[in-house]
JSON list of C-alpha atoms in Angstrom, two decimals:
[
{"chain": "A", "resi": 1, "resn": "MET", "atom": "CA", "xyz": [63.20, -8.48, 56.24]},
{"chain": "A", "resi": 2, "resn": "SER", "atom": "CA", "xyz": [61.26, -10.51, 53.87]},
{"chain": "A", "resi": 3, "resn": "ARG", "atom": "CA", "xyz": [58.71, -13.48, 54.20]},
{"chain": "A", "resi": 4, "resn": "THR", "atom": "CA", "xyz": [58.02, -16.22, 52.49]},
{"chain": "A", "resi": 5, "resn": "GLU", "atom": "CA", "xyz": [56.40, -17.93, 55.25]},
{"chain": "A", "resi": 6, "resn": "MET", "atom": "CA", "xyz": [53.37, -17.86, 56.92]},
{"chain": "A", "resi": 7, "resn": "SER", "atom": "CA", "xyz": [53.30, -17.05, 60.60]},
{"chain": "A", "resi": 8, "resn": "ALA", "atom": "CA", "xyz": [52.72, -19.49, 63.15]},
{"chain": "A", "resi": 9, "resn": "GLN", "atom": "CA", "xyz": [49.22, -18.12, 64.15]},
{"chain": "A", "resi": 10, "resn": "GLN", "atom": "CA", "xyz": [48.31, -18.14, 60.10]},
{"chain": "A", "resi": 11, "resn": "THR", "atom": "CA", "xyz": [48.95, -21.51, 59.68]},
{"chain": "A", "resi": 12, "resn": "GLU", "atom": "CA", "xyz": [46.77, -22.81, 62.75]},
{"chain": "A", "resi": 13, "resn": "PHE", "atom": "CA", "xyz": [44.03, -20.40, 60.95]},
{"chain": "A", "resi": 14, "resn": "PHE", "atom": "CA", "xyz": [44.46, -21.81, 57.75]},
{"chain": "A", "resi": 15, "resn": "GLY", "atom": "CA", "xyz": [44.73, -25.56, 59.56]},
{"chain": "A", "resi": 16, "resn": "ARG", "atom": "CA", "xyz": [40.99, -24.59, 61.09]},
{"chain": "A", "resi": 17, "resn": "LEU", "atom": "CA", "xyz": [39.43, -22.90, 58.24]},
{"chain": "A", "resi": 18, "resn": "LYS", "atom": "CA", "xyz": [40.31, -25.61, 55.71]},
{"chain": "A", "resi": 19, "resn": "ALA", "atom": "CA", "xyz": [39.59, -28.73, 58.24]},
{"chain": "A", "resi": 20, "resn": "GLY", "atom": "CA", "xyz": [36.06, -26.65, 59.24]},
{"chain": "A", "resi": 21, "resn": "THR", "atom": "CA", "xyz": [36.82, -26.31, 62.32]},
{"chain": "A", "resi": 22, "resn": "TRP", "atom": "CA", "xyz": [36.84, -22.44, 62.75]},
{"chain": "A", "resi": 23, "resn": "ASP", "atom": "CA", "xyz": [33.96, -20.48, 63.38]},
{"chain": "A", "resi": 24, "resn": "PHE", "atom": "CA", "xyz": [32.60, -18.71, 61.00]},
{"chain": "A", "resi": 25, "resn": "PRO", "atom": "CA", "xyz": [31.47, -15.35, 61.73]},
{"chain": "A", "resi": 26, "resn": "PRO", "atom": "CA", "xyz": [27.78, -14.45, 60.63]},
{"chain": "A", "resi": 27, "resn": "GLY", "atom": "CA", "xyz": [28.86, -12.87, 58.13]},
{"chain": "A", "resi": 28, "resn": "ILE", "atom": "CA", "xyz": [30.43, -15.43, 56.31]},
{"chain": "A", "resi": 29, "resn": "ARG", "atom": "CA", "xyz": [27.81, -18.03, 57.44]},
{"chain": "A", "resi": 30, "resn": "ASN", "atom": "CA", "xyz": [24.80, -15.91, 56.32]},
{"chain": "A", "resi": 31, "resn": "LEU", "atom": "CA", "xyz": [25.96, -15.86, 52.55]},
{"chain": "A", "resi": 32, "resn": "GLY", "atom": "CA", "xyz": [26.86, -19.27, 52.30]},
{"chain": "A", "resi": 33, "resn": "ILE", "atom": "CA", "xyz": [30.53, -19.04, 51.57]},
{"chain": "A", "resi": 34, "resn": "ARG", "atom": "CA", "xyz": [32.19, -22.47, 52.28]},
{"chain": "A", "resi": 35, "resn": "PRO", "atom": "CA", "xyz": [36.17, -21.67, 52.36]},
{"chain": "A", "resi": 36, "resn": "ASP", "atom": "CA", "xyz": [36.75, -25.20, 54.29]},
{"chain": "A", "resi": 37, "resn": "LEU", "atom": "CA", "xyz": [35.09, -26.72, 50.90]},
{"chain": "A", "resi": 38, "resn": "TRP", "atom": "CA", "xyz": [36.44, -24.06, 48.46]},
{"chain": "A", "resi": 39, "resn": "LEU", "atom": "CA", "xyz": [40.15, -23.13, 49.57]},
{"chain": "A", "resi": 40, "resn": "LYS", "atom": "CA", "xyz": [42.08, -25.11, 47.27]},
{"chain": "A", "resi": 41, "resn": "ASP", "atom": "CA", "xyz": [45.37, -23.80, 47.82]},
{"chain": "A", "resi": 42, "resn": "VAL", "atom": "CA", "xyz": [47.02, -20.96, 50.79]},
{"chain": "A", "resi": 43, "resn": "SER", "atom": "CA", "xyz": [50.48, -19.61, 51.03]},
{"chain": "A", "resi": 44, "resn": "TYR", "atom": "CA", "xyz": [52.04, -16.33, 52.02]},
{"chain": "A", "resi": 45, "resn": "GLY", "atom": "CA", "xyz": [50.79, -13.60, 50.29]},
{"chain": "A", "resi": 46, "resn": "HIS", "atom": "CA", "xyz": [48.45, -16.30, 47.71]},
{"chain": "A", "resi": 47, "resn": "THR", "atom": "CA", "xyz": [44.85, -17.76, 47.73]},
{"chain": "A", "resi": 48, "resn": "LEU", "atom": "CA", "xyz": [43.64, -20.37, 45.31]},
{"chain": "A", "resi": 49, "resn": "TYR", "atom": "CA", "xyz": [39.37, -20.86, 45.67]},
{"chain": "A", "resi": 50, "resn": "GLU", "atom": "CA", "xyz": [37.26, -22.75, 43.20]},
{"chain": "A", "resi": 51, "resn": "TRP", "atom": "CA", "xyz": [33.82, -22.25, 43.75]},
{"chain": "A", "resi": 52, "resn": "PRO", "atom": "CA", "xyz": [31.08, -24.59, 41.95]},
{"chain": "A", "resi": 53, "resn": "ASN", "atom": "CA", "xyz": [28.57, -21.70, 40.86]},
{"chain": "A", "resi": 54, "resn": "THR", "atom": "CA", "xyz": [25.24, -23.90, 40.67]},
{"chain": "A", "resi": 55, "resn": "GLY", "atom": "CA", "xyz": [23.08, -20.94, 39.58]},
{"chain": "A", "resi": 56, "resn": "ASP", "atom": "CA", "xyz": [21.84, -20.80, 43.15]},
{"chain": "A", "resi": 57, "resn": "ARG", "atom": "CA", "xyz": [23.19, -16.94, 43.67]},
{"chain": "A", "resi": 58, "resn": "ASP", "atom": "CA", "xyz": [21.61, -16.30, 39.77]},
{"chain": "A", "resi": 59, "resn": "ILE", "atom": "CA", "xyz": [19.98, -13.19, 39.36]},
{"chain": "A", "resi": 60, "resn": "GLY", "atom": "CA", "xyz": [18.92, -13.99, 35.87]},
{"chain": "A", "resi": 61, "resn": "ASP", "atom": "CA", "xyz": [19.70, -16.41, 33.21]},
{"chain": "A", "resi": 62, "resn": "GLN", "atom": "CA", "xyz": [23.45, -17.23, 33.66]},
{"chain": "A", "resi": 63, "resn": "ARG", "atom": "CA", "xyz": [24.20, -13.88, 35.89]},
{"chain": "A", "resi": 64, "resn": "VAL", "atom": "CA", "xyz": [25.58, -14.06, 38.88]},
{"chain": "A", "resi": 65, "resn": "PHE", "atom": "CA", "xyz": [24.62, -11.44, 41.55]},
{"chain": "A", "resi": 66, "resn": "GLY", "atom": "CA", "xyz": [26.90, -8.74, 41.71]},
{"chain": "A", "resi": 67, "resn": "GLY", "atom": "CA", "xyz": [26.82, -8.25, 45.49]},
{"chain": "A", "resi": 68, "resn": "TRP", "atom": "CA", "xyz": [28.01, -11.85, 45.70]},
{"chain": "A", "resi": 69, "resn": "VAL", "atom": "CA", "xyz": [30.83, -11.35, 43.87]},
{"chain": "A", "resi": 70, "resn": "ALA", "atom": "CA", "xyz": [31.34, -8.99, 45.72]},
{"chain": "A", "resi": 71, "resn": "GLY", "atom": "CA", "xyz": [30.84, -11.00, 49.70]},
{"chain": "A", "resi": 72, "resn": "LEU", "atom": "CA", "xyz": [33.15, -13.86, 48.52]},
{"chain": "A", "resi": 73, "resn": "SER", "atom": "CA", "xyz": [35.77, -10.99, 46.70]},
{"chain": "A", "resi": 74, "resn": "ASP", "atom": "CA", "xyz": [35.74, -10.15, 50.14]},
{"chain": "A", "resi": 75, "resn": "HIS", "atom": "CA", "xyz": [35.85, -12.89, 52.02]},
{"chain": "A", "resi": 76, "resn": "ILE", "atom": "CA", "xyz": [38.83, -14.11, 49.35]},
{"chain": "A", "resi": 77, "resn": "VAL", "atom": "CA", "xyz": [40.95, -10.96, 49.37]},
{"chain": "A", "resi": 78, "resn": "SER", "atom": "CA", "xyz": [40.69, -10.92, 52.74]},
{"chain": "A", "resi": 79, "resn": "MET", "atom": "CA", "xyz": [42.10, -14.23, 53.57]},
{"chain": "A", "resi": 80, "resn": "THR", "atom": "CA", "xyz": [44.66, -13.41, 51.11]},
{"chain": "A", "resi": 81, "resn": "MET", "atom": "CA", "xyz": [45.55, -10.22, 53.10]},
{"chain": "A", "resi": 82, "resn": "ALA", "atom": "CA", "xyz": [45.24, -13.25, 56.40]},
{"chain": "A", "resi": 83, "resn": "SER", "atom": "CA", "xyz": [48.01, -15.04, 54.75]},
{"chain": "A", "resi": 84, "resn": "ALA", "atom": "CA", "xyz": [50.56, -12.66, 55.15]},
{"chain": "A", "resi": 85, "resn": "LEU", "atom": "CA", "xyz": [50.11, -11.33, 58.61]},
{"chain": "A", "resi": 86, "resn": "GLU", "atom": "CA", "xyz": [52.73, -11.75, 61.41]},
{"chain": "A", "resi": 87, "resn": "ASP", "atom": "CA", "xyz": [51.29, -13.08, 65.14]},
{"chain": "A", "resi": 88, "resn": "GLY", "atom": "CA", "xyz": [49.07, -11.08, 66.82]},
{"chain": "A", "resi": 89, "resn": "GLU", "atom": "CA", "xyz": [47.72, -8.91, 63.46]},
{"chain": "A", "resi": 90, "resn": "TRP", "atom": "CA", "xyz": [44.66, -8.91, 62.10]},
{"chain": "A", "resi": 91, "resn": "PHE", "atom": "CA", "xyz": [43.28, -6.51, 59.38]},
{"chain": "A", "resi": 92, "resn": "THR", "atom": "CA", "xyz": [40.35, -4.71, 58.62]},
{"chain": "A", "resi": 93, "resn": "THR", "atom": "CA", "xyz": [39.14, -3.42, 54.73]},
{"chain": "A", "resi": 94, "resn": "MET", "atom": "CA", "xyz": [39.39, -0.12, 53.59]},
{"chain": "A", "resi": 95, "resn": "GLU", "atom": "CA", "xyz": [38.07, -0.06, 50.39]},
{"chain": "A", "resi": 96, "resn": "LEU", "atom": "CA", "xyz": [37.12, -2.99, 48.48]},
{"chain": "A", "resi": 97, "resn": "GLN", "atom": "CA", "xyz": [36.64, -2.28, 44.31]},
{"chain": "A", "resi": 98, "resn": "THR", "atom": "CA", "xyz": [34.59, -5.32, 42.50]},
{"chain": "A", "resi": 99, "resn": "ARG", "atom": "CA", "xyz": [35.43, -4.77, 38.67]},
{"chain": "A", "resi": 100, "resn": "ILE", "atom": "CA", "xyz": [32.88, -7.49, 37.03]},
{"chain": "A", "resi": 101, "resn": "LEU", "atom": "CA", "xyz": [34.10, -7.90, 33.60]},
{"chain": "A", "resi": 102, "resn": "ARG", "atom": "CA", "xyz": [31.82, -10.28, 32.17]},
{"chain": "A", "resi": 103, "resn": "PRO", "atom": "CA", "xyz": [28.54, -12.34, 33.50]},
{"chain": "A", "resi": 104, "resn": "VAL", "atom": "CA", "xyz": [29.58, -15.11, 35.64]},
{"chain": "A", "resi": 105, "resn": "PRO", "atom": "CA", "xyz": [28.48, -18.47, 34.30]},
{"chain": "A", "resi": 106, "resn": "HIS", "atom": "CA", "xyz": [27.82, -21.68, 35.72]},
{"chain": "A", "resi": 107, "resn": "GLY", "atom": "CA", "xyz": [30.20, -24.59, 36.19]},
{"chain": "A", "resi": 108, "resn": "LEU", "atom": "CA", "xyz": [33.52, -24.08, 38.13]},
{"chain": "A", "resi": 109, "resn": "ILE", "atom": "CA", "xyz": [34.56, -20.71, 38.93]},
{"chain": "A", "resi": 110, "resn": "THR", "atom": "CA", "xyz": [38.31, -20.67, 39.43]},
{"chain": "A", "resi": 111, "resn": "ILE", "atom": "CA", "xyz": [39.28, -16.87, 42.21]},
{"chain": "A", "resi": 112, "resn": "GLU", "atom": "CA", "xyz": [43.24, -16.37, 42.40]},
{"chain": "A", "resi": 113, "resn": "GLY", "atom": "CA", "xyz": [43.60, -13.88, 45.55]},
{"chain": "A", "resi": 114, "resn": "ARG", "atom": "CA", "xyz": [47.59, -12.42, 45.45]},
{"chain": "A", "resi": 115, "resn": "LEU", "atom": "CA", "xyz": [49.11, -9.95, 47.64]},
{"chain": "A", "resi": 116, "resn": "VAL", "atom": "CA", "xyz": [50.28, -6.88, 45.49]},
{"chain": "A", "resi": 117, "resn": "SER", "atom": "CA", "xyz": [51.95, -4.88, 48.57]},
{"chain": "A", "resi": 118, "resn": "ARG", "atom": "CA", "xyz": [52.25, -5.38, 52.06]},
{"chain": "A", "resi": 119, "resn": "GLY", "atom": "CA", "xyz": [53.76, -2.38, 54.32]},
{"chain": "A", "resi": 120, "resn": "ARG", "atom": "CA", "xyz": [53.46, -2.44, 58.03]},
{"chain": "A", "resi": 121, "resn": "THR", "atom": "CA", "xyz": [50.24, -1.11, 58.14]},
{"chain": "A", "resi": 122, "resn": "THR", "atom": "CA", "xyz": [48.58, -1.40, 54.75]},
{"chain": "A", "resi": 123, "resn": "GLY", "atom": "CA", "xyz": [48.28, -3.85, 52.38]},
{"chain": "A", "resi": 124, "resn": "LEU", "atom": "CA", "xyz": [47.08, -4.26, 48.92]},
{"chain": "A", "resi": 125, "resn": "VAL", "atom": "CA", "xyz": [45.39, -7.66, 47.40]},
{"chain": "A", "resi": 126, "resn": "GLU", "atom": "CA", "xyz": [44.01, -8.23, 44.35]},
{"chain": "A", "resi": 127, "resn": "ALA", "atom": "CA", "xyz": [41.89, -11.54, 43.21]},
{"chain": "A", "resi": 128, "resn": "ASP", "atom": "CA", "xyz": [41.05, -12.16, 39.51]},
{"chain": "A", "resi": 129, "resn": "TRP", "atom": "CA", "xyz": [38.55, -14.80, 38.34]},
{"chain": "A", "resi": 130, "resn": "ARG", "atom": "CA", "xyz": [37.77, -16.95, 35.81]},
{"chain": "A", "resi": 131, "resn": "ASP", "atom": "CA", "xyz": [35.49, -19.70, 34.60]},
{"chain": "A", "resi": 132, "resn": "GLU", "atom": "CA", "xyz": [36.15, -22.65, 33.06]},
{"chain": "A", "resi": 133, "resn": "LYS", "atom": "CA", "xyz": [37.42, -21.71, 29.46]},
{"chain": "A", "resi": 134, "resn": "GLY", "atom": "CA", "xyz": [40.00, -19.44, 31.39]},
{"chain": "A", "resi": 135, "resn": "ARG", "atom": "CA", "xyz": [38.09, -16.15, 30.78]},
{"chain": "A", "resi": 136, "resn": "HIS", "atom": "CA", "xyz": [38.61, -13.28, 33.01]},
{"chain": "A", "resi": 137, "resn": "LEU", "atom": "CA", "xyz": [35.01, -12.39, 34.37]},
{"chain": "A", "resi": 138, "resn": "ALA", "atom": "CA", "xyz": [36.00, -10.11, 37.52]},
{"chain": "A", "resi": 139, "resn": "ARG", "atom": "CA", "xyz": [38.99, -8.20, 39.48]},
{"chain": "A", "resi": 140, "resn": "ILE", "atom": "CA", "xyz": [38.81, -7.17, 42.58]},
{"chain": "A", "resi": 141, "resn": "THR", "atom": "CA", "xyz": [41.41, -4.95, 44.19]},
{"chain": "A", "resi": 142, "resn": "ALA", "atom": "CA", "xyz": [41.20, -4.14, 48.28]},
{"chain": "A", "resi": 143, "resn": "ALA", "atom": "CA", "xyz": [42.83, -1.88, 50.73]},
{"chain": "A", "resi": 144, "resn": "LYS", "atom": "CA", "xyz": [43.28, -3.65, 54.44]},
{"chain": "A", "resi": 145, "resn": "ALA", "atom": "CA", "xyz": [44.61, -1.66, 57.48]},
{"chain": "A", "resi": 146, "resn": "ILE", "atom": "CA", "xyz": [46.56, -4.23, 59.12]},
{"chain": "A", "resi": 147, "resn": "ARG", "atom": "CA", "xyz": [46.74, -4.02, 63.25]},
{"chain": "A", "resi": 148, "resn": "SER", "atom": "CA", "xyz": [47.35, -5.74, 66.29]},
{"chain": "A", "resi": 149, "resn": "MET", "atom": "CA", "xyz": [44.41, -7.52, 67.41]},
{"chain": "A", "resi": 150, "resn": "GLU", "atom": "CA", "xyz": [43.90, -5.83, 70.44]},
{"chain": "A", "resi": 151, "resn": "GLU", "atom": "CA", "xyz": [43.17, -2.41, 68.27]},
{"chain": "A", "resi": 152, "resn": "LEU", "atom": "CA", "xyz": [40.28, -4.25, 66.63]},
{"chain": "A", "resi": 153, "resn": "ARG", "atom": "CA", "xyz": [38.99, -5.64, 69.02]},
{"chain": "A", "resi": 154, "resn": "PRO", "atom": "CA", "xyz": [35.10, -3.98, 69.93]},
{"chain": "A", "resi": 155, "resn": "GLY", "atom": "CA", "xyz": [35.24, -1.53, 73.10]},
{"chain": "A", "resi": 156, "resn": "ASN", "atom": "CA", "xyz": [38.86, -0.77, 72.44]}
]
């Protein structure tokens, strides 16, 4: 079976996320990640974010803190994985690799996430960061463990 459309659960989830009615988890909220503003497109196995880098995450002149790049990237590859789930499934990150290829400048940063492979219990996703000139800034790769929502609830 090969799906190309998001499940009903995920369509509803992304509707809430884009509308700003999703209750952001503390980690997303504390990092200042704004999927309600930055998520521009989502479809099965694909996300497109636009982050307006104003310099408020810099650690030096025109140099974004690498931890911020990893944190935002983890969110983006996670939402990319979420777009490819069945009803009743969720996931957890098993591995996150962040490769920063050049300093992330100020301006509009485009981050595109894509599903590389989706099995019954694992998924592989990637994301690429590009600046306004189209230069490749970073490549993120993440492995996700796909489980039922019940398996991932605390206390199970």
